[in-house]
Structure formats: C-alpha cells, structure tokens
C-alpha cells in the first residue's frame, strides 16, 4: 500500500540529508548532544508531515526550515545557557602553538569569526550560517525564517557587515593591498 | 565609506560582487565605483578575504561531526513512531460523517462525527498527537464500510489495532462482541455472561459505550434485556436502529427509543446449535440474557446454526 512506499522514500530522505542537517544544528548550537537531539526531532517532525508534503517540494529546504524552527525554540528555552557554553568554549581554546605568523593570524581570524557569529542576533546568525556554510538560496532562507527573500538577503548582509567590521585588522592578505 | 551617499548605495552590490552572486550590471557598477573610491576598493578586498575565509571554514572538518549515534537513535524512534502513528480519513456516509483511522497494526479507530465533520476533543484524544490525515490509507476501508452500511457486504475482515482499549476488561467485552454474527442480537447481560462476569452488566455497557471501533466491533448488536436498544453513540440510538435494520433485525418505535420485536425474531439459547421460532417451548418468557436473536433464517444459518428439529423454523418460517 501507499504507506510502505512513503516510508521507503522517507528512508532515502534521512540518508540524503540527516548528516547535513545535524552539521547545521551543530553549527548553530555548538554542541554535539544538542545537534543529536534536534536532528532527530527534525526528522521525526518531518516524518509526521512527509505524507502531506506536495510532490516536487524542495525537501532539503523544508528540512532546514524545520531544523531552524527547532533551533530557535531551543535558543529561546536555553538562551542563557547557550551563551554560557559558547563563552566557555571560546575560553578553553588552547593558545595557538608556535606557527608561521600568517597561520597564527588566520587561526586567530577564524576564532574571531566564530565569536562574532555567535554574538549576532538570531536571524542574522541563522541566515548567515545557512547562506555561507550551507549555500542555501535566499528564497530558501526566507522560507526558513518566515521572511521575504529580500529580508533574508538583508540579514546575511547585516551579518557580513558586522563580521567585517569586527575583523578589521585581522583579515588576511587582500586587506594588505590598501592603496 | 558611509559618509558618501554613493558609497552607501553601492554597498549591497559590493557584498554581492565579493560573494560572487552579482549580475553583470552590478559588477559594472562596482568596478566603476571602486576605480575612483579607495575606501570602497579596500572594503571590497576585505569582503573578498572574508568570503575566502568562510569557504575555508565551510570545508574544514567540524569537531564532533559524527552523526552515527543520532542516526541509530533516529531509526529506532522512527520505528516506534510508525507503529503508533494513525493515518485517518473523514468521509460522508449514510450515517453522517465518519472517521476511520489505521495504524501499522490495523484499523485503530472508527468514529461518528458531528455534522460538519469537526473533531470532538474525545476523538482527538483517541487519535493521539501523531495522527495525520491520510485519505489514501483509508480509502479502501471507506469503500468497504459504505458497502456494509448499504447492506451490500456482511463482513468487514479488517486487521484491528486494539491498542486504544481502556482496560483488559474492555478488551474482553469487545472480543465477545466481535464474535456476534451478522444479524444477531444479544443483551448486555448476555455479553457479561459470555465473558464469565454475569453480574458486570453495567461495566459491560460502559465498555461498549467507549468502543473505539463501532460498526466493526458490532456493539449495535447488544441491547437491553427488555429488548430496548437503550443507547448508541451518545444519544443517537436511531443509528443503532438503522444498523440493525440493514442486518434484518426488526424493531418497533417505543418512546424515545426502539425495541426489538422478539416475536418477529428467530431465537436461540446462547451456546446451543439450533435456532427456533420464538414460540418454541418457553423461549418467549426467558430473559434475553441467555438468548441470541436473529432477524432472518439466512443470517442464523450463515452463522452456522441449524433449524430446530421440533419447531422446524425451516418448514414454518416467521412472516417476513
């Protein structure tokens, strides 16, 4: 019967997207255990709704939407704790060992990048990670954040501006070519 | 750059160009602008460097990027969810809107709905939070049920999911009720006797009141000892009368209720193998709690019973 086929199709959905959705959740929560829980919850929710998903729907973007909503609920519930973890994770980063200057600079810049991203407002941060780490379309990001494509682009650009400003003086190479 | 309006205006294009998302027109605008604006040229360089850095971060392995545990847990939670999950459909029927729900195990729920087809809280509770509307999963059941209600089918051989029973007692009551043949009628006391709890007449009536699978588990074939239908689906005893009429059971109207006309019913002592006309011996004066009634000879014989050899209902049938 139809149900069995739907289940097989869902197995394929899990196989194709679970690892990436977990990676996205890992990036936005910064904790493996949260990514484990939320990725499972994402797919359980998806399974409940999968049958009524219109044929031809963009399954990957739909899963990002579910994961984003779960992530935002999670932040709301655990806002303070999450920030505490993030801060602790930054503090515990070991000092860069002796390395070539350029490498140390890049490492430092990346640490700063992560810290700036952690400190962004939720929508900017999620939009930024979806765009720059998972290369979603702005329309897909807009659907995930319940906003327009233009707003999604604006969130990413706002995030980029803040990141650039906060990295001023820490960006490698191309900034050296000031005229 | 923010001090000059033309710099502020070009910034979105600048970001698009750095990210490699810009169209030819934007690229042209940015090139023209940065040719004469040093600070925007510098910013473009910074955004490009930033994009490069993000590409590196994107490709770099993430710490803790191991989905094995989550995948294994997900597989077992999905299996559990599937076994519990009910797909349901709502459709019109000769008895008004009806909901049918099925799980992986079988048909889990049949419920009459109020006109308009809205879901009462009780039905929502029975469905559980994992229910999804899935008309395809119940379409075959719907077709068979409609045939049944129109008298074109006498059996609903559906696998049942009895996971929504309220108690072991209710399960026993419903199993005894499910064994009542098509077109047969007995009393609440009769069911109580069948499950070995002859004094539990009211609990039997309660158990049938909360039958999650009416029609399929034919609680409409269970009536009061007086012969009165007594109640069905809340206050909709007329549905019970219609279901019984489809099966050939004759009833007469009796203030706000209906009564099975015992003199028009073939009668059998429960546990016996032969059915009689109601006037055989002292049958008419016996309590319904020890009897099973049949509307027609055909349904009695289809259920495997033989005509009594003394009153010979085969030779002297009741007037149709």
Coordinates of C-alpha atoms in Angstrom, one line a residue:
Chain A
X1 CA 0.0 0.0 0.0
X2 CA 0.9 3.6 -0.4
X3 CA 2.2 4.0 3.1
X4 CA 5.0 1.5 2.7
X5 CA 6.3 3.4 -0.3
X6 CA 6.1 6.6 1.6
X7 CA 8.3 5.0 4.3
X8 CA 10.9 3.8 1.9
X9 CA 11.0 7.3 0.4
X10 CA 11.5 8.7 3.8
X11 CA 14.4 6.4 4.5
X12 CA 16.0 7.9 1.4
X13 CA 15.4 11.4 2.8
X14 CA 17.1 10.5 6.0
X15 CA 20.0 9.0 4.2
X16 CA 20.4 12.1 1.9
X17 CA 20.0 14.9 4.5
X18 CA 20.5 13.8 8.0
X19 CA 24.3 14.3 8.2
X20 CA 24.0 17.9 6.8
X21 CA 21.1 18.9 9.0
X22 CA 23.0 17.6 12.0
X23 CA 26.0 19.7 10.9
X24 CA 23.8 22.8 10.5
X25 CA 22.4 22.2 14.0
X26 CA 26.0 21.6 15.3
X27 CA 27.0 25.0 13.9
X28 CA 24.1 26.8 15.4
X29 CA 24.1 25.1 18.8
X30 CA 27.8 24.4 19.1
X31 CA 27.0 21.2 21.0
X32 CA 27.1 17.7 19.7
X33 CA 24.4 16.5 22.1
X34 CA 22.1 19.3 21.1
X35 CA 22.7 18.5 17.4
X36 CA 22.0 14.9 18.1
X37 CA 18.7 15.7 19.8
X38 CA 17.5 18.4 17.4
X39 CA 18.4 16.5 14.3
X40 CA 16.3 13.5 15.5
X41 CA 13.5 15.8 16.3
X42 CA 13.7 17.5 12.9
X43 CA 13.3 14.1 11.1
X44 CA 10.6 12.9 13.4
X45 CA 8.6 16.0 12.7
X46 CA 9.4 15.7 9.0
X47 CA 8.2 12.1 9.0
X48 CA 4.8 13.1 10.5
X49 CA 4.3 15.7 7.8
X50 CA 6.1 14.0 4.9
X51 CA 2.9 12.3 3.6
X52 CA 1.2 15.7 3.0
X53 CA 4.2 17.4 1.5
X54 CA 3.3 18.3 -2.1
X55 CA 5.1 16.3 -4.7
X56 CA 8.1 18.1 -6.1
X57 CA 8.6 20.1 -2.9
X58 CA 12.2 21.1 -2.0
X59 CA 12.8 18.6 0.7
X60 CA 16.2 19.9 1.7
X61 CA 15.0 23.5 2.2
X62 CA 11.9 22.1 4.1
X63 CA 14.2 20.2 6.5
X64 CA 16.3 23.4 7.0
X65 CA 13.0 25.2 7.9
X66 CA 12.1 22.6 10.5
X67 CA 15.6 22.5 11.9
X68 CA 15.7 26.3 12.1
X69 CA 12.4 26.5 13.9
X70 CA 13.5 23.8 16.4
X71 CA 16.8 25.6 16.8
X72 CA 15.1 28.9 17.6
X73 CA 12.8 27.3 20.1
X74 CA 15.8 25.7 21.6
X75 CA 17.6 29.0 21.9
X76 CA 14.6 30.6 23.5
X77 CA 14.4 27.9 26.1
X78 CA 18.1 27.8 26.7
X79 CA 19.2 31.3 25.7
X80 CA 21.3 32.0 28.7
X81 CA 22.9 28.6 28.9
X82 CA 23.8 28.6 25.3
X83 CA 25.7 31.8 25.6
X84 CA 27.5 30.5 28.6
X85 CA 28.6 27.4 26.7
X86 CA 29.7 29.4 23.8
X87 CA 31.8 31.7 26.0
X88 CA 33.3 28.7 27.8
X89 CA 34.2 27.0 24.5
X90 CA 36.0 30.2 23.4
X91 CA 37.8 30.5 26.7
X92 CA 39.0 26.9 26.6
X93 CA 40.5 27.2 23.1
X94 CA 44.2 26.4 23.6
X95 CA 46.7 29.1 22.7
X96 CA 48.0 28.7 19.2
X97 CA 51.3 26.9 19.3
X98 CA 54.3 28.3 17.5
X99 CA 53.5 28.6 13.9
X100 CA 54.2 30.8 11.0
X101 CA 52.8 34.2 11.5
X102 CA 50.4 34.0 8.7
X103 CA 48.9 30.8 10.1
X104 CA 48.5 32.2 13.5
X105 CA 46.8 35.2 12.0
X106 CA 44.4 33.0 10.1
X107 CA 43.7 30.9 13.1
X108 CA 43.0 34.0 15.2
X109 CA 40.8 35.4 12.5
X110 CA 38.8 32.2 12.4
X111 CA 38.4 32.2 16.1
X112 CA 37.2 35.8 15.9
X113 CA 34.9 34.9 13.1
X114 CA 33.2 32.2 15.2
X115 CA 32.9 34.6 18.1
X116 CA 31.4 37.3 16.1
X117 CA 28.9 34.9 14.5
X118 CA 27.9 33.6 18.0
X119 CA 27.2 37.1 19.1
X120 CA 25.0 38.0 16.1
X121 CA 21.2 38.4 16.5
X122 CA 19.5 35.1 15.9
X123 CA 18.0 35.7 12.5
X124 CA 21.3 37.2 11.2
X125 CA 23.3 34.3 12.6
X126 CA 21.0 31.7 11.1
X127 CA 20.7 33.4 7.8
X128 CA 24.5 33.8 7.7
X129 CA 25.2 30.1 8.5
X130 CA 22.5 28.9 6.0
X131 CA 24.0 31.0 3.3
X132 CA 27.7 30.9 3.9
X133 CA 28.1 27.4 5.4
X134 CA 25.3 25.5 3.6
X135 CA 24.9 27.7 0.5
X136 CA 21.1 27.8 0.6
X137 CA 19.3 30.2 -1.7
X138 CA 18.0 33.4 -0.2
X139 CA 14.4 32.3 -1.0
X140 CA 15.0 29.1 1.0
X141 CA 16.5 31.1 3.9
X142 CA 13.5 33.4 3.8
X143 CA 11.1 30.4 4.0
X144 CA 13.1 29.1 6.9
X145 CA 12.9 32.4 8.8
X146 CA 9.4 33.2 7.8
X147 CA 10.5 36.3 6.0
X148 CA 10.9 37.5 2.4
X149 CA 13.8 36.7 0.2
X150 CA 14.9 40.4 0.4
X151 CA 14.8 40.3 4.2
X152 CA 16.9 37.1 4.1
X153 CA 19.5 38.8 1.9
X154 CA 19.4 41.8 4.3
X155 CA 20.0 39.6 7.3
X156 CA 23.1 38.0 5.6
X157 CA 24.4 41.4 4.5
X158 CA 24.0 42.8 8.0
X159 CA 25.8 39.8 9.4
X160 CA 28.6 40.3 6.8
X161 CA 29.0 44.0 7.7
X162 CA 29.3 43.2 11.4
X163 CA 31.7 40.4 10.8
X164 CA 33.9 42.5 8.5
X165 CA 33.9 45.4 11.0
X166 CA 34.8 43.2 13.9
X167 CA 37.6 41.6 11.9
X168 CA 39.0 44.9 10.7
X169 CA 42.8 44.5 11.0
X170 CA 42.5 40.7 11.2
X171 CA 41.6 39.9 7.7
X172 CA 44.5 38.2 5.8
X173 CA 46.3 39.2 2.6
X174 CA 43.8 41.2 0.4
X175 CA 43.5 43.9 3.1
X176 CA 47.2 44.5 2.8
X177 CA 46.7 45.9 -0.7
X178 CA 45.5 49.2 0.5
X179 CA 46.0 52.0 -1.8
Chain B
X1 CA 32.5 54.7 3.0
X2 CA 29.3 55.5 4.8
X3 CA 30.0 59.3 4.6
X4 CA 29.2 59.4 0.9
X5 CA 25.7 58.6 -0.4
X6 CA 27.1 56.9 -3.5
X7 CA 29.2 54.6 -1.3
X8 CA 26.2 53.7 0.8
X9 CA 24.2 53.0 -2.3
X10 CA 26.9 50.7 -3.8
X11 CA 27.4 48.6 -0.6
X12 CA 24.8 45.9 -1.4
X13 CA 26.4 45.4 -4.8
X14 CA 29.8 45.3 -3.3
X15 CA 28.7 42.5 -1.0
X16 CA 27.1 40.6 -3.9
X17 CA 30.3 41.0 -6.0
X18 CA 32.5 39.8 -3.2
X19 CA 30.3 36.7 -2.7
X20 CA 30.2 36.1 -6.5
X21 CA 26.4 36.5 -6.6
X22 CA 26.2 39.7 -8.6
X23 CA 24.9 40.1 -12.1
X24 CA 26.9 41.8 -14.8
X25 CA 25.2 45.2 -14.2
X26 CA 26.2 45.2 -10.5
X27 CA 29.7 44.1 -11.4
X28 CA 29.9 47.0 -13.8
X29 CA 28.6 49.5 -11.2
X30 CA 31.1 48.2 -8.6
X31 CA 34.0 48.3 -10.9
X32 CA 33.2 51.9 -11.9
X33 CA 32.8 52.9 -8.3
X34 CA 36.0 51.3 -6.9
X35 CA 38.1 52.7 -9.7
X36 CA 37.6 56.1 -8.1
X37 CA 36.9 55.3 -4.5
X38 CA 39.9 53.9 -2.5
X39 CA 38.0 53.1 0.7
X40 CA 35.4 51.0 -1.1
X41 CA 38.1 49.3 -3.0
X42 CA 39.6 48.3 0.3
X43 CA 36.3 47.1 1.6
X44 CA 35.8 45.0 -1.4
X45 CA 39.1 43.4 -0.7
X46 CA 38.1 42.8 2.8
X47 CA 34.8 41.2 1.8
X48 CA 36.6 39.0 -0.7
X49 CA 39.1 37.9 2.0
X50 CA 36.2 37.2 4.3
X51 CA 34.5 35.1 1.6
X52 CA 37.7 33.1 1.2
X53 CA 37.9 32.6 4.9
X54 CA 34.4 31.4 5.1
X55 CA 35.0 28.9 2.3
X56 CA 37.9 27.5 4.3
X57 CA 35.7 27.2 7.4
X58 CA 32.9 25.6 5.3
X59 CA 35.3 22.9 4.0
X60 CA 37.1 22.4 7.3
X61 CA 36.1 19.3 9.3
X62 CA 33.8 20.2 12.2
X63 CA 34.6 18.9 15.6
X64 CA 32.0 16.5 16.9
X65 CA 30.7 15.9 13.3
X66 CA 29.7 12.3 13.9
X67 CA 26.0 11.5 13.1
X68 CA 26.3 7.8 13.8
X69 CA 24.7 7.8 17.2
X70 CA 21.9 10.3 16.2
X71 CA 21.1 8.1 13.1
X72 CA 20.8 5.0 15.1
X73 CA 18.6 6.6 17.7
X74 CA 16.5 8.2 15.0
X75 CA 16.0 4.8 13.3
X76 CA 14.6 3.3 16.5
X77 CA 12.4 6.4 17.3
X78 CA 11.0 6.3 13.7
X79 CA 10.2 2.6 14.0
X80 CA 8.4 3.4 17.3
X81 CA 6.5 6.3 15.8
X82 CA 5.4 4.3 12.8
X83 CA 3.9 1.6 14.9
X84 CA 1.9 4.2 16.9
X85 CA 1.0 6.6 14.1
X86 CA -2.5 6.7 12.9
X87 CA -3.4 7.8 9.4
X88 CA -7.1 8.8 9.2
X89 CA -9.7 9.9 6.7
X90 CA -13.1 11.6 7.2
X91 CA -15.9 11.0 4.8
X92 CA -19.6 11.2 4.4
X93 CA -21.7 8.0 4.9
X94 CA -25.4 7.1 5.2
X95 CA -24.9 7.6 8.9
X96 CA -23.3 11.0 8.7
X97 CA -19.6 11.9 8.7
X98 CA -17.4 9.1 9.8
X99 CA -13.7 9.0 10.7
X100 CA -11.6 5.9 10.0
X101 CA -8.0 5.7 11.4
X102 CA -5.5 3.0 10.8
X103 CA -2.1 2.3 12.2
X104 CA 0.6 -0.1 11.1
X105 CA -1.1 -2.9 13.1
X106 CA -4.6 -2.4 11.6
X107 CA -7.7 -0.3 11.9
X108 CA -7.5 1.6 15.2
X109 CA -10.5 3.9 15.2
X110 CA -13.9 4.3 13.7
X111 CA -15.9 7.3 15.0
X112 CA -19.1 9.1 14.1
X113 CA -18.5 12.8 13.8
X114 CA -21.0 15.6 14.4
X115 CA -22.4 17.2 11.2
X116 CA -19.7 19.4 9.7
X117 CA -17.0 16.8 10.3
X118 CA -15.2 18.7 13.1
X119 CA -13.2 16.6 15.5
X120 CA -14.5 16.5 19.1
X121 CA -11.9 16.5 21.8
X122 CA -12.6 12.9 22.6
X123 CA -11.8 11.8 19.1
X124 CA -8.6 13.9 19.0
X125 CA -7.5 12.2 22.2
X126 CA -8.2 8.8 20.7
X127 CA -6.2 9.7 17.6
X128 CA -3.2 10.9 19.6
X129 CA -0.8 13.7 18.6
X130 CA 0.9 11.6 15.9
X131 CA -2.2 11.2 13.8
X132 CA -2.1 12.5 10.3
X133 CA -4.9 12.9 7.7
X134 CA -4.2 10.3 5.1
X135 CA -7.2 9.6 2.9
X136 CA -5.3 7.2 0.7
X137 CA -4.5 4.9 3.6
X138 CA -8.2 4.6 4.5
X139 CA -9.9 4.8 1.0
X140 CA -10.2 1.0 0.7
X141 CA -11.7 0.8 4.2
X142 CA -14.1 3.7 3.4
X143 CA -15.4 1.9 0.3
X144 CA -16.0 -1.4 2.2
X145 CA -17.7 0.4 5.1
X146 CA -20.1 2.2 2.7
X147 CA -20.9 -1.2 1.1
X148 CA -21.6 -2.6 4.6
X149 CA -23.9 0.3 5.5
X150 CA -25.8 -0.1 2.3
X151 CA -26.4 -3.8 3.0
X152 CA -24.1 -5.0 0.1
X153 CA -21.5 -6.5 2.4
X154 CA -21.9 -8.6 5.6
X155 CA -18.3 -8.8 6.8
X156 CA -15.5 -6.3 7.5
X157 CA -12.5 -8.6 7.7
X158 CA -10.1 -5.9 8.8
X159 CA -7.0 -6.3 10.8
X160 CA -7.6 -4.4 14.0
X161 CA -5.3 -2.4 16.2
X162 CA -6.7 -2.8 19.7
X163 CA -4.1 -0.5 21.3
X164 CA -6.8 2.0 22.3
X165 CA -8.6 -0.2 24.8
X166 CA -9.2 1.4 28.2
X167 CA -8.6 -1.9 30.1
X168 CA -8.2 -5.6 29.8
X169 CA -11.9 -5.9 30.8
X170 CA -12.9 -3.7 27.9
X171 CA -10.8 -5.9 25.6
X172 CA -12.7 -9.0 26.7
X173 CA -16.1 -7.3 26.3
X174 CA -15.2 -6.1 22.8
X175 CA -13.8 -9.5 21.8
X176 CA -17.0 -11.2 22.9
X177 CA -19.0 -8.6 21.0
X178 CA -16.9 -9.0 17.9
X179 CA -17.9 -12.7 17.9
X180 CA -21.6 -11.9 17.5
X181 CA -22.6 -12.9 14.0
X182 CA -24.1 -10.5 11.4
X183 CA -27.8 -10.1 12.0
X184 CA -27.6 -11.5 15.6
X185 CA -28.7 -9.6 18.7
X186 CA -28.0 -10.3 22.4
X187 CA -28.1 -8.3 25.6
X188 CA -25.6 -6.6 27.8
X189 CA -26.3 -9.3 30.4
X190 CA -25.7 -11.8 27.6
X191 CA -22.2 -10.4 26.9
X192 CA -21.5 -10.3 30.7
X193 CA -22.4 -14.0 30.9
X194 CA -20.2 -14.8 27.9
X195 CA -17.1 -13.3 29.4
X196 CA -17.7 -15.1 32.7
X197 CA -18.8 -12.0 34.6
X198 CA -22.6 -12.3 34.8
X199 CA -23.1 -9.5 37.3
X200 CA -21.0 -7.0 35.4
X201 CA -23.9 -5.8 33.2
X202 CA -23.2 -2.0 33.8
X203 CA -19.5 -2.3 33.3
X204 CA -20.2 -4.2 30.0
X205 CA -22.4 -1.3 28.9
X206 CA -19.7 1.2 29.8
X207 CA -17.1 -0.8 28.0
X208 CA -19.3 -0.8 24.9
X209 CA -20.0 2.9 25.2
X210 CA -16.3 3.6 24.8
X211 CA -15.9 1.2 21.9
X212 CA -13.2 2.8 19.6
X213 CA -14.4 0.7 16.7
X214 CA -18.2 0.8 16.4
X215 CA -19.7 -1.0 13.4
X216 CA -16.5 -3.1 13.0
X217 CA -16.9 -4.3 16.6
X218 CA -20.7 -4.6 16.4
X219 CA -21.8 -3.1 19.7
X220 CA -25.0 -2.2 17.9
X221 CA -25.9 -5.9 18.3
X222 CA -26.0 -5.6 22.1
X223 CA -29.3 -4.3 23.6
X224 CA -31.1 -4.1 26.9
X225 CA -32.6 -7.2 28.5
X226 CA -36.0 -5.6 27.9
X227 CA -35.4 -5.6 24.2
X228 CA -35.0 -1.8 24.1
X229 CA -31.9 -0.6 22.1
X230 CA -31.1 1.7 25.1
X231 CA -28.4 3.9 23.6
X232 CA -25.8 4.4 21.0
X233 CA -23.1 6.9 20.0
X234 CA -24.2 9.3 22.7
X235 CA -27.8 10.0 22.1
X236 CA -28.0 8.7 18.5
X237 CA -30.0 5.5 19.1
X238 CA -31.5 5.9 15.7
X239 CA -28.1 4.9 14.2
X240 CA -28.3 1.7 16.1
X241 CA -31.8 1.1 14.7
X242 CA -30.6 1.7 11.2
X243 CA -27.6 -0.6 11.5
X244 CA -29.8 -3.4 12.9
X245 CA -32.4 -2.8 10.1
X246 CA -29.6 -3.2 7.5
X247 CA -28.9 -6.6 9.1
X248 CA -32.6 -7.7 9.0
X249 CA -33.4 -7.0 12.7
X250 CA -36.9 -5.8 13.1
X251 CA -37.6 -3.1 15.7
X252 CA -40.6 -1.1 16.8
X253 CA -40.6 2.5 18.0
X254 CA -41.0 2.9 21.8
X255 CA -40.9 6.3 23.5
X256 CA -37.6 8.0 22.5
X257 CA -36.2 4.5 21.8
X258 CA -36.7 1.4 19.7
X259 CA -37.5 -2.1 20.9
X260 CA -36.5 -5.3 19.2
X261 CA -39.7 -7.2 18.3
X262 CA -38.9 -10.6 19.9
X263 CA -42.0 -12.2 18.3
X264 CA -40.5 -11.4 14.9
X265 CA -37.1 -12.8 15.7
X266 CA -35.7 -16.3 15.4
X267 CA -34.4 -17.3 18.8
X268 CA -31.6 -19.5 20.2
X269 CA -30.4 -20.3 23.6
X270 CA -26.9 -19.0 23.7
X271 CA -24.4 -21.8 23.5
X272 CA -26.9 -24.1 21.7
X273 CA -26.5 -25.0 18.0
X274 CA -30.1 -24.9 16.8
X275 CA -32.3 -21.8 16.3
X276 CA -36.1 -21.8 16.8
X277 CA -39.2 -19.8 16.2
X278 CA -39.8 -17.5 19.2
X279 CA -42.8 -19.5 20.2
X280 CA -40.9 -22.8 20.6
X281 CA -41.2 -24.1 24.2
X282 CA -41.0 -21.3 26.8
X283 CA -38.5 -19.1 24.8
X284 CA -40.7 -16.0 24.9
X285 CA -40.7 -15.9 28.6
X286 CA -37.0 -16.4 29.0
X287 CA -34.7 -13.5 29.8
X288 CA -32.8 -12.1 26.8
X289 CA -29.6 -12.5 28.8
X290 CA -29.5 -16.2 27.9
X291 CA -30.6 -15.8 24.3
X292 CA -29.3 -14.8 20.9
X293 CA -31.8 -13.4 18.4
X294 CA -31.7 -13.5 14.6
X295 CA -33.7 -11.3 12.2
X296 CA -33.7 -13.9 9.4
X297 CA -33.1 -17.6 9.0
X298 CA -30.4 -16.8 6.5
X299 CA -28.2 -15.0 9.0
X300 CA -28.7 -17.7 11.6
X301 CA -27.7 -20.4 9.1
X302 CA -24.8 -18.3 7.7
X303 CA -23.6 -18.1 11.3
X304 CA -23.5 -22.0 11.3
X305 CA -26.7 -22.7 13.2
X306 CA -29.3 -25.4 12.2
X307 CA -33.1 -25.2 12.4
X308 CA -34.6 -26.7 15.5
X309 CA -35.9 -30.2 14.8
X310 CA -39.0 -29.8 16.9
X311 CA -40.3 -26.3 15.9
X312 CA -38.9 -26.6 12.4
X313 CA -38.4 -22.9 11.5
X314 CA -37.3 -24.1 8.1
X315 CA -40.8 -25.5 7.5
X316 CA -42.7 -22.8 9.4
X317 CA -40.9 -19.6 8.9
X318 CA -41.9 -16.4 10.5
X319 CA -43.9 -14.0 8.3
X320 CA -41.4 -11.8 6.5

